[in-house]
mmCIF file of N, CA and C in Angstrom:
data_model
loop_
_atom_site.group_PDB
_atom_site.id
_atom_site.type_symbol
_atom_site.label_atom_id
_atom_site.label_comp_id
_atom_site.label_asym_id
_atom_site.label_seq_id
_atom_site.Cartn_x
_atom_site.Cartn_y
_atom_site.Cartn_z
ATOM 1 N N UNK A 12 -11.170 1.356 18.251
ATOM 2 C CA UNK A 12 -10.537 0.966 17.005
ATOM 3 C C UNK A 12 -9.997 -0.458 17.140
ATOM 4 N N UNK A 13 -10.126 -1.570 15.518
ATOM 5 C CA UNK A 13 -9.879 -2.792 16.087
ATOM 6 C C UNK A 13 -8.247 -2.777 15.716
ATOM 7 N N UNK A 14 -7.859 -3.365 16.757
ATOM 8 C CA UNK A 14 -6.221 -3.610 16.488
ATOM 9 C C UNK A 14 -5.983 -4.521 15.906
ATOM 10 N N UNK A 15 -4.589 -4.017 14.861
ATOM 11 C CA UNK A 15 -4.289 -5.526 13.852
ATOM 12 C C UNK A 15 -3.694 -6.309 14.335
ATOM 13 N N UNK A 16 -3.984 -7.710 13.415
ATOM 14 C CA UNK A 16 -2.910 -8.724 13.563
ATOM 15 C C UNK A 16 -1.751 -8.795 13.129
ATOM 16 N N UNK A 17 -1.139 -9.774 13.560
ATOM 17 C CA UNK A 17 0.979 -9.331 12.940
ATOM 18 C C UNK A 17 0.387 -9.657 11.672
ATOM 19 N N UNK A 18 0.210 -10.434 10.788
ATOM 20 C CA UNK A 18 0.092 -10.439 9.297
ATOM 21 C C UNK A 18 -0.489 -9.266 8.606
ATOM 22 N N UNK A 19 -1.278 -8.416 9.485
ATOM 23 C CA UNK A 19 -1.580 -7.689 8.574
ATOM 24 C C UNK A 19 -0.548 -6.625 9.458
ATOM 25 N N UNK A 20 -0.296 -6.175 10.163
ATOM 26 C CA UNK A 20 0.670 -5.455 10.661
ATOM 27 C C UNK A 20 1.773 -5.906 9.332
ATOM 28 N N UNK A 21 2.476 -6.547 9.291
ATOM 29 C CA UNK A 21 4.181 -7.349 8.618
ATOM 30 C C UNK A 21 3.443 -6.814 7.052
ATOM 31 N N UNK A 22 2.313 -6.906 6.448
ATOM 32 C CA UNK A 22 1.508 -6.397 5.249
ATOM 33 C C UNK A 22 1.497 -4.913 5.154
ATOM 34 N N UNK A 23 0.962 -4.270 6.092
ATOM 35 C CA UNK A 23 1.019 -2.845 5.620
ATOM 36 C C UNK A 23 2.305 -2.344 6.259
ATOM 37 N N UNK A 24 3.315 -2.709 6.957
ATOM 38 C CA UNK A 24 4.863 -1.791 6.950
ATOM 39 C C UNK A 24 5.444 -1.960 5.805
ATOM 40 N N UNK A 25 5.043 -3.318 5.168
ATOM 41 C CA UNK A 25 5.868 -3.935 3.853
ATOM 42 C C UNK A 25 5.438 -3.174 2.380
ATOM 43 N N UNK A 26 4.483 -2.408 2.629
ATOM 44 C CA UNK A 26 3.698 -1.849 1.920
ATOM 45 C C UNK A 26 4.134 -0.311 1.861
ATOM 46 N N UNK A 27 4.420 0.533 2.777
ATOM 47 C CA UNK A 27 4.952 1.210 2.951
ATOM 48 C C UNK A 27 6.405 1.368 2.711
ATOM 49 N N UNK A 28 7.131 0.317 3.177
ATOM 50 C CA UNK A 28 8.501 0.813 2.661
ATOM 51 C C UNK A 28 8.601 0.419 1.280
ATOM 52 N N UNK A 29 7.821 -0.142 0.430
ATOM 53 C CA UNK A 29 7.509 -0.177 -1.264
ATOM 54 C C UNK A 29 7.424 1.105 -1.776
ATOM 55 N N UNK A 30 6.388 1.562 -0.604
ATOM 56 C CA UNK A 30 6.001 3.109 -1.703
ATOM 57 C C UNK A 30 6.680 4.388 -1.296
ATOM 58 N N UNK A 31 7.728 3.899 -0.150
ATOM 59 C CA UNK A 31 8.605 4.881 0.123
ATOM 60 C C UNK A 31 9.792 4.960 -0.872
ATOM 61 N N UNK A 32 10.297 3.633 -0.777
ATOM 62 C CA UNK A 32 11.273 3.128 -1.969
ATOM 63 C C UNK A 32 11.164 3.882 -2.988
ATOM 64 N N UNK A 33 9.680 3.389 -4.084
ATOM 65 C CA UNK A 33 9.729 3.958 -5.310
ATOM 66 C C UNK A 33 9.546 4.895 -5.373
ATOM 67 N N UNK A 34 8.798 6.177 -4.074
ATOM 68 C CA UNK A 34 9.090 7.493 -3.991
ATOM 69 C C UNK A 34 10.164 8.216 -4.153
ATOM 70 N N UNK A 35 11.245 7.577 -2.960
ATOM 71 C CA UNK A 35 12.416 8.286 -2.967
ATOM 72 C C UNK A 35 13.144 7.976 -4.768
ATOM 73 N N UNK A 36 13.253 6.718 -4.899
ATOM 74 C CA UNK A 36 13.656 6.559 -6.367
ATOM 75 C C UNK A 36 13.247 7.604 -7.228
ATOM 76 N N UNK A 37 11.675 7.810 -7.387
ATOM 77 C CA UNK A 37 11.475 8.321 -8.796
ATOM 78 C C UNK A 37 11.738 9.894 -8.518
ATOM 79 N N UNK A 38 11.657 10.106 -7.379
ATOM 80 C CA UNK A 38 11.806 11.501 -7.158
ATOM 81 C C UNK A 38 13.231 12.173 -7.062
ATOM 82 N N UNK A 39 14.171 11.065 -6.484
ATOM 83 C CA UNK A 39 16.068 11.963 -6.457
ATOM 84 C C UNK A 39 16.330 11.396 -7.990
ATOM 85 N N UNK A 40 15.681 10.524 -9.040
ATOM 86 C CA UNK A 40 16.256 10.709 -10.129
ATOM 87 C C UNK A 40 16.284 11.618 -10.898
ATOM 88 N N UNK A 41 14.841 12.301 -10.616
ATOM 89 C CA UNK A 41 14.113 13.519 -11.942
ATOM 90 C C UNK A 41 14.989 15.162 -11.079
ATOM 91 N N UNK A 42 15.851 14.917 -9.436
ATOM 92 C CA UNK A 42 16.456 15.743 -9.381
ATOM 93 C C UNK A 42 15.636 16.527 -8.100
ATOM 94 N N UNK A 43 14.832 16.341 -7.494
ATOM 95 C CA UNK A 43 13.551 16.323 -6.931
ATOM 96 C C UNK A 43 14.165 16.103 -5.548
ATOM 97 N N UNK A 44 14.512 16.692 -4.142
ATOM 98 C CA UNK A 44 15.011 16.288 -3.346
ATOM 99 C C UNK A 44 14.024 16.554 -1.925
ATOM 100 N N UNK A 45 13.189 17.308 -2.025
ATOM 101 C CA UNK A 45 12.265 17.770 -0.818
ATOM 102 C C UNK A 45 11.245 16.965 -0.972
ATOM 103 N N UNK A 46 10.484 16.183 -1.734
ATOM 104 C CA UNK A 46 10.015 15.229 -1.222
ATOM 105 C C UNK A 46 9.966 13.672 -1.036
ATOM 106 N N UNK A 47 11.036 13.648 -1.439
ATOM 107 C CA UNK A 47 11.784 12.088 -0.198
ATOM 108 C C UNK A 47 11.653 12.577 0.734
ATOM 109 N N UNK A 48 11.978 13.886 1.584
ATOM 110 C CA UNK A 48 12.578 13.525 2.699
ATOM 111 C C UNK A 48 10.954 13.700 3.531
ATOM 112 N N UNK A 49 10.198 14.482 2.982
ATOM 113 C CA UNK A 49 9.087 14.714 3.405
ATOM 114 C C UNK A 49 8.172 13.086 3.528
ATOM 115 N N UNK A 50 8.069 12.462 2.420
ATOM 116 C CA UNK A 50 7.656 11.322 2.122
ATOM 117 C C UNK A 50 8.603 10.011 3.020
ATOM 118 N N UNK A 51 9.590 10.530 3.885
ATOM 119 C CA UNK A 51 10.031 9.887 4.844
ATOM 120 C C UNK A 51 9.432 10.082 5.967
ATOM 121 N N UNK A 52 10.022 11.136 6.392
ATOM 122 C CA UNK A 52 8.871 11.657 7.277
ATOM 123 C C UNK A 52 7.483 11.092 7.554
ATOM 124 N N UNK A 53 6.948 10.932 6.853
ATOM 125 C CA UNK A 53 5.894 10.986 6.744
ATOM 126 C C UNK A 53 5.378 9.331 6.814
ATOM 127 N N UNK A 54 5.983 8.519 6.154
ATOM 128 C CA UNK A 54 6.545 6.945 6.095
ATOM 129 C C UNK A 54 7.120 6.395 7.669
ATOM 130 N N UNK A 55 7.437 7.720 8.292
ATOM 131 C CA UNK A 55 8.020 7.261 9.794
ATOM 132 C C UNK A 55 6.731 7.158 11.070
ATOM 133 N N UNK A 56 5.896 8.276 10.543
ATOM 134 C CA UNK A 56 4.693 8.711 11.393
ATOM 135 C C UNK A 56 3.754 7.176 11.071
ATOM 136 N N UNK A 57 3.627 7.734 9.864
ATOM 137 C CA UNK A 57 2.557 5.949 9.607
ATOM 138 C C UNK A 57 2.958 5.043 10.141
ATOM 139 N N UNK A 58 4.327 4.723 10.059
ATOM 140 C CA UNK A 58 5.195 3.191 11.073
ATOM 141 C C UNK A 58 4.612 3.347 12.588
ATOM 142 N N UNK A 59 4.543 4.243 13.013
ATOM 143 C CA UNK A 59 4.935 4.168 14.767
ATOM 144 C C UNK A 59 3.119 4.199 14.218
ATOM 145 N N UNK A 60 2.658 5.053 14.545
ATOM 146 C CA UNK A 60 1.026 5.273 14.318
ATOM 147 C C UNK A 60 0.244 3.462 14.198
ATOM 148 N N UNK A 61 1.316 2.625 13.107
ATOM 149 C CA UNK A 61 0.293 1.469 12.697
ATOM 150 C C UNK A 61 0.981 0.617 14.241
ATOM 151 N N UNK A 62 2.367 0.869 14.390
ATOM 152 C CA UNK A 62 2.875 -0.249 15.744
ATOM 153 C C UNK A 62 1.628 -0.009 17.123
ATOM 154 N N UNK A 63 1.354 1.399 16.385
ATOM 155 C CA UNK A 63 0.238 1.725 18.353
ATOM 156 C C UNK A 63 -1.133 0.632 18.357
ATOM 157 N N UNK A 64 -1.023 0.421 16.853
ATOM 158 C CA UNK A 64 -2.441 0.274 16.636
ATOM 159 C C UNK A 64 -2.575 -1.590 16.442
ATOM 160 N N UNK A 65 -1.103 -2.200 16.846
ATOM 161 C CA UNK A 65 -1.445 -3.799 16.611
ATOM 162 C C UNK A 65 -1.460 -4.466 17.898
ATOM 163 N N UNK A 66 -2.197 -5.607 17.669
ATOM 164 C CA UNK A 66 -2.120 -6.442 18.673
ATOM 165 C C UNK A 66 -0.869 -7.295 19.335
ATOM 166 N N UNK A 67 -0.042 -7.208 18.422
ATOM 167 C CA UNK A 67 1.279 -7.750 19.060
ATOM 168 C C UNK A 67 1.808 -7.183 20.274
ATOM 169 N N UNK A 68 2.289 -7.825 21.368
ATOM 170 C CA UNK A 68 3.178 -7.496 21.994
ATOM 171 C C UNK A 68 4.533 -7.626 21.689
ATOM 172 N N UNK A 69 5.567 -6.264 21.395
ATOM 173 C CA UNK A 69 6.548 -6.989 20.642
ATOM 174 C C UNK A 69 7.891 -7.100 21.769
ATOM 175 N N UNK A 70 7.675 -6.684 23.255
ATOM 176 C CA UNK A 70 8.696 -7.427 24.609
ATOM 177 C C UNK A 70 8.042 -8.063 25.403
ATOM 178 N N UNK A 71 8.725 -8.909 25.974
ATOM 179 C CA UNK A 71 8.214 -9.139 26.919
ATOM 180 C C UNK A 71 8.211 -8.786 28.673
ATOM 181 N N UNK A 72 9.488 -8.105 29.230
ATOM 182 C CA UNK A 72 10.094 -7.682 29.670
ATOM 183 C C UNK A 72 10.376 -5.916 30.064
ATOM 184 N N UNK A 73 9.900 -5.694 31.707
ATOM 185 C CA UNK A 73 10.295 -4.016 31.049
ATOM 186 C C UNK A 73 11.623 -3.323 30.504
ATOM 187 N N UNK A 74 12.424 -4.133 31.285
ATOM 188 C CA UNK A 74 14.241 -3.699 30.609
ATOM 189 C C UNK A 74 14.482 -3.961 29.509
ATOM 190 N N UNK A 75 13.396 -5.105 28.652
ATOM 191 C CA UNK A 75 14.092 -5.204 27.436
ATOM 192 C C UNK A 75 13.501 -4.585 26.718
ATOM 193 N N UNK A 76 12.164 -3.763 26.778
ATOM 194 C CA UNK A 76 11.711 -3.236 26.383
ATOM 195 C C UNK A 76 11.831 -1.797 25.988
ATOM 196 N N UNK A 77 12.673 -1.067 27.112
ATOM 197 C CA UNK A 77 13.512 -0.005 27.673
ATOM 198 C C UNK A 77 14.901 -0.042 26.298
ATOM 199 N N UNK A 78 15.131 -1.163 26.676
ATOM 200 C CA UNK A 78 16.541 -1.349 25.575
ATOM 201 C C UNK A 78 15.831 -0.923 24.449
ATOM 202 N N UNK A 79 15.210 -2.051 23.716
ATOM 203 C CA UNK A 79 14.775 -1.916 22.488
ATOM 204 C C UNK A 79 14.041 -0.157 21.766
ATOM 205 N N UNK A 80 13.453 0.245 22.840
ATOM 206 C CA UNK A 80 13.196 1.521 22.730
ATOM 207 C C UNK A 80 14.194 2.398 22.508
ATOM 208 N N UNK A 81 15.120 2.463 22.704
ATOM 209 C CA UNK A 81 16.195 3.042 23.330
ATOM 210 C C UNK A 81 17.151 3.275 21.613
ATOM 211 N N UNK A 82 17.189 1.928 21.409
ATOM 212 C CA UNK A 82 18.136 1.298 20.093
ATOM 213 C C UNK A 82 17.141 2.211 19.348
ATOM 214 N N UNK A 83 16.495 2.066 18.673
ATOM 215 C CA UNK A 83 15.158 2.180 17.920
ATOM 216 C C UNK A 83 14.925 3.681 18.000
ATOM 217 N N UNK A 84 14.915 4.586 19.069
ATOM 218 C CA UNK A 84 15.279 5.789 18.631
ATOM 219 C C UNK A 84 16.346 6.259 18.105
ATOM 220 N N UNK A 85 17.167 5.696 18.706
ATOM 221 C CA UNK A 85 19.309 5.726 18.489
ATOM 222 C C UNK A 85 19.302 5.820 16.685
ATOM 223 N N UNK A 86 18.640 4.868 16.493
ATOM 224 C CA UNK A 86 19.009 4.713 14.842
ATOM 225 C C UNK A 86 18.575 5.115 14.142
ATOM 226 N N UNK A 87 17.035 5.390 14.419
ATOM 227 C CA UNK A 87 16.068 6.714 13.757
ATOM 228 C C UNK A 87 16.366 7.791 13.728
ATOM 229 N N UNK A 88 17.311 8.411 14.770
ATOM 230 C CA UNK A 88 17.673 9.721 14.843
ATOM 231 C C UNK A 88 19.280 9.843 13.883
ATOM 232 N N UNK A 89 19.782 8.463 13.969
ATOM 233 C CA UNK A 89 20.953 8.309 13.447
ATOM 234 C C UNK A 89 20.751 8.854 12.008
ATOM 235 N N UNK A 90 19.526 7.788 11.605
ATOM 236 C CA UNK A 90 19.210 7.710 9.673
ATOM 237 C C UNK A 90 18.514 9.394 9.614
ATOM 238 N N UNK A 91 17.892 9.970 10.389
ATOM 239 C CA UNK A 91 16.873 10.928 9.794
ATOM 240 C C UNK A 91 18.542 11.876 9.635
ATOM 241 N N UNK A 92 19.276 11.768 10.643
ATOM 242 C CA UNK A 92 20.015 12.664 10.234
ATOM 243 C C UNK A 92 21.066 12.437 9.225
ATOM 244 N N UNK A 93 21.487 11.498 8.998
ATOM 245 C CA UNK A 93 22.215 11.159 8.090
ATOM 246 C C UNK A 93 21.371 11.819 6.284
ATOM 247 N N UNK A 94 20.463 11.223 6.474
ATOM 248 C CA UNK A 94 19.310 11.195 5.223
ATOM 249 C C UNK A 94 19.457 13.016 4.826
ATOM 250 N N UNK A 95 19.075 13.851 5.853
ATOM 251 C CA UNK A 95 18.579 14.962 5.789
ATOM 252 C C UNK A 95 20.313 15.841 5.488
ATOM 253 N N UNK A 96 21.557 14.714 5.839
ATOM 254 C CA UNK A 96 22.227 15.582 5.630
ATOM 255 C C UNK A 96 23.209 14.993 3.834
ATOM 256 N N UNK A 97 22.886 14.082 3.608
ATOM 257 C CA UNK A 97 22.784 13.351 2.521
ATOM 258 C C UNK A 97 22.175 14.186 0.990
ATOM 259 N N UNK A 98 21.060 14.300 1.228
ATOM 260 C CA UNK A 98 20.008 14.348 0.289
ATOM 261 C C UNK A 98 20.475 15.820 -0.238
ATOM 262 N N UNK A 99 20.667 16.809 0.458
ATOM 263 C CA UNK A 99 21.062 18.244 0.502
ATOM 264 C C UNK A 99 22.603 18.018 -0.477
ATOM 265 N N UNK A 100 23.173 17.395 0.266
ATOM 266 C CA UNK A 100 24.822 17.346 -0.757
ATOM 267 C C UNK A 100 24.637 16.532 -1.725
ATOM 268 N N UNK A 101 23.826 15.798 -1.928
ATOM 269 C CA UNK A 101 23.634 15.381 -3.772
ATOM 270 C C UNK A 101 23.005 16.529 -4.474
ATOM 271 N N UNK A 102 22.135 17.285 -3.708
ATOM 272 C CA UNK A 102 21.489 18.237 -4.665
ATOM 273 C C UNK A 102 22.982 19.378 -4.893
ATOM 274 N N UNK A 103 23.671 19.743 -4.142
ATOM 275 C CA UNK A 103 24.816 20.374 -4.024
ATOM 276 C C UNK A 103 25.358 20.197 -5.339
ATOM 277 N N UNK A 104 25.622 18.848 -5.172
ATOM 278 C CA UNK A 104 26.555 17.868 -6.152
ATOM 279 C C UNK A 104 26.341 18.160 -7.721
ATOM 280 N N UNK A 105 25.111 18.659 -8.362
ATOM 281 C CA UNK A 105 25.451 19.750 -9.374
ATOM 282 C C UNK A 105 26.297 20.351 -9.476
ATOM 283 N N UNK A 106 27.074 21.305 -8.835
ATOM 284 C CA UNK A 106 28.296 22.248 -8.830
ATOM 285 C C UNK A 106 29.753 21.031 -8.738
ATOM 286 N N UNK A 107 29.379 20.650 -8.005
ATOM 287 C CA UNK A 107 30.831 19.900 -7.178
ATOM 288 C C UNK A 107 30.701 18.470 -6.720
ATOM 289 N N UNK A 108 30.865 17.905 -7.872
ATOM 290 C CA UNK A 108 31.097 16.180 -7.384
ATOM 291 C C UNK A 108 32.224 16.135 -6.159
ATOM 292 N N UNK A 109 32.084 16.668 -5.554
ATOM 293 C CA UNK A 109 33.152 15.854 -4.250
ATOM 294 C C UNK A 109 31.690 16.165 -3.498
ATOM 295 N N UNK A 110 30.947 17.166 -3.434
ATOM 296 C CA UNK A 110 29.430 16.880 -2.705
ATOM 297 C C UNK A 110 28.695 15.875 -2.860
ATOM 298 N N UNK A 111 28.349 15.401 -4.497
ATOM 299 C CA UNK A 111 27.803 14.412 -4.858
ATOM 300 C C UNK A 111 28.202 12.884 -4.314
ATOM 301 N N UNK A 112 29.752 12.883 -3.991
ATOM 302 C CA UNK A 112 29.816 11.540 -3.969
ATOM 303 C C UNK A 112 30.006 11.724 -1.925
ATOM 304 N N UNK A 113 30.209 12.529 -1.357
ATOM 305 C CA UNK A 113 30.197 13.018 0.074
ATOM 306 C C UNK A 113 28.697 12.291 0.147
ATOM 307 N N UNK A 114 27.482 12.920 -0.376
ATOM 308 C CA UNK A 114 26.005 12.956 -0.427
ATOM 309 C C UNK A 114 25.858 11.346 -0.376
ATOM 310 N N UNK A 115 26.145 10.593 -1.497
ATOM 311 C CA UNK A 115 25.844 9.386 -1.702
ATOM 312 C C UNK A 115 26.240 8.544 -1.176
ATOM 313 N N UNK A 116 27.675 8.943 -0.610
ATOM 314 C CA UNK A 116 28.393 7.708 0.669
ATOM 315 C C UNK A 116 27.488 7.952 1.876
ATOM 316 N N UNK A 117 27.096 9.031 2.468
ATOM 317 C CA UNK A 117 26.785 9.287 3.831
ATOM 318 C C UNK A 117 25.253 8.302 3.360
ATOM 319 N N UNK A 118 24.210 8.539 2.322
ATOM 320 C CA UNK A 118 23.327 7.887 2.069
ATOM 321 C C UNK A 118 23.291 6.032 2.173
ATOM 322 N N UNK A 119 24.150 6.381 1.223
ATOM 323 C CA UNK A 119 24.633 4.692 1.621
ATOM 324 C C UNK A 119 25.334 3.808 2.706
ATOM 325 N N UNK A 120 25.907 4.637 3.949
ATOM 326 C CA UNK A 120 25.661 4.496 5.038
ATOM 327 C C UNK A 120 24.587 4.317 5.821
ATOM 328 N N UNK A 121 23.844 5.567 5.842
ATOM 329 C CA UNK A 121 22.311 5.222 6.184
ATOM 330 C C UNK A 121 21.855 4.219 5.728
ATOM 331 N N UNK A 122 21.651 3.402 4.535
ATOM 332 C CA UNK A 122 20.701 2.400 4.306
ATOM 333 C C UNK A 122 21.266 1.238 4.272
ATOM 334 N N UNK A 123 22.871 1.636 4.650
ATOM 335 C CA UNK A 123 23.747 0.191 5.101
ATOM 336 C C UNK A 123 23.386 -0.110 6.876
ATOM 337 N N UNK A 124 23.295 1.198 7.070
ATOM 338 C CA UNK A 124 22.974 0.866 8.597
ATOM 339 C C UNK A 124 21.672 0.492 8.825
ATOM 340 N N UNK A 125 20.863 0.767 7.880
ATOM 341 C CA UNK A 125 19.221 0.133 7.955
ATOM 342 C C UNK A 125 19.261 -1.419 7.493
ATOM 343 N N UNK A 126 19.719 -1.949 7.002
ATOM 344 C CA UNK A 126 20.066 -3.371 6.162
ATOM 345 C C UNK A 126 20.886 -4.102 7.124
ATOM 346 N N UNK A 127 21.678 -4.175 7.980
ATOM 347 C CA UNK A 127 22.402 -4.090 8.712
ATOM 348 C C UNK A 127 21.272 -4.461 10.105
ATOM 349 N N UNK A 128 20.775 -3.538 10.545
ATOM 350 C CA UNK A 128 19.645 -3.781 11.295
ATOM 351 C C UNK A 128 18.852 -4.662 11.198
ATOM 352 N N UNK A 129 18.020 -4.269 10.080
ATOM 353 C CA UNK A 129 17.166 -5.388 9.180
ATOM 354 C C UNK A 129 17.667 -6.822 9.927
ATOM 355 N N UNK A 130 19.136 -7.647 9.280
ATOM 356 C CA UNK A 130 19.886 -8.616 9.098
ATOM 357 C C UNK A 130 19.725 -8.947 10.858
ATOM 358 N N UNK A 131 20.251 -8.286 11.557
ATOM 359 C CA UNK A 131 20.696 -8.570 13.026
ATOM 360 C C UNK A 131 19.132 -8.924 13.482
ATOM 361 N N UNK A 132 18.113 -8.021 13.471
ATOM 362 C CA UNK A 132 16.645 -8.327 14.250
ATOM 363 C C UNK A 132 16.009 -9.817 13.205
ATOM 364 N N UNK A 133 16.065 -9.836 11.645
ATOM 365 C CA UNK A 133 15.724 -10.913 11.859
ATOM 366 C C UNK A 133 16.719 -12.386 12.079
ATOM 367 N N UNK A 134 18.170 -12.217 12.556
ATOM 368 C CA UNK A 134 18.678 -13.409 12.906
ATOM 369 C C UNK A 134 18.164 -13.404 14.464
ATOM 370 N N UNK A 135 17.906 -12.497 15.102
ATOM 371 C CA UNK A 135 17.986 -12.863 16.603
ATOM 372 C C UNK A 135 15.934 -13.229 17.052
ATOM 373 N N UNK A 136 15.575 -12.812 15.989
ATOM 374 C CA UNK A 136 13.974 -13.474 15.680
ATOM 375 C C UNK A 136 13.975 -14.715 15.549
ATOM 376 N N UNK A 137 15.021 -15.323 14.572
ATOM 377 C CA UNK A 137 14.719 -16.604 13.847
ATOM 378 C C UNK A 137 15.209 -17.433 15.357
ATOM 379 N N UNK A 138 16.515 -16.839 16.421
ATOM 380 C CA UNK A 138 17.335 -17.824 17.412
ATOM 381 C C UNK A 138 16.317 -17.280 18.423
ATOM 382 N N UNK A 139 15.597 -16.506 18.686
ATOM 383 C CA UNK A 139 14.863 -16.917 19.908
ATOM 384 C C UNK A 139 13.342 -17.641 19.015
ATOM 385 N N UNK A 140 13.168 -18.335 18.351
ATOM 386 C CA UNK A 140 12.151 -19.269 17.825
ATOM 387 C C UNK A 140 12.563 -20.408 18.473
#
């Protein structure tokens, strides 16, 4: 199989978190909560699956490589659980807005802590340039 290049690698993750986005959107508006999380899921497998499959080397180093691995599960396991425990107390949140807004802070944690991430990897991209 031919392995991609970073442009098209940086093209299809960017592509994916589009159609994860407007997934999760159109689907927790209409009330719909099992498949975001599935369509995450599933958005997570394709990520790692396309990283096996590019030509980039993205350490250089085995310790830093170790680290970065390390972080990178830390926060995946952080968000899946946050997400999975999120998504459940908005649906709750019909009965009992103190679930609803419990649901939507812990959510918005999660994607503060993803944005957050985001921010830090590409400043420390742009200072080792």
């Amino acid at each position: 199989m031919k392995k991609l290049s970073q442009r098209k690698y940086i093209l299809y993750r960017l592509l994916l978190i589009i159609t994860l986005s407007v997934t999760v959107g159109a689907f927790v508006s209409v009330g719909n909560y099992i498949i975001p999380l599935v369509s995450f899921c599933v958005v997570m497998l394709a990520m790692w699956r396309l990283k096996k499959n590019t030509a980039i080397q993205f350490t250089d180093e085995r310790v830093e490589k170790i680290g970065g691995i390390a972080a990178r599960y830390t926060l995946s396991i952080l968000l899946l659980f946050l997400v999975f425990i999120g998504i459940p107390l908005i649906a709750l949140g019909k009965n009992s807005p103190t679930f609803y807004f419990v649901g939507n802070l812990v959510n918005f944690i999660a994607m503060g802590s993803l944005l957050c991430y985001a921010f830090i990897f590409h400043f420390l991209n742009k200072k080792g340039e």
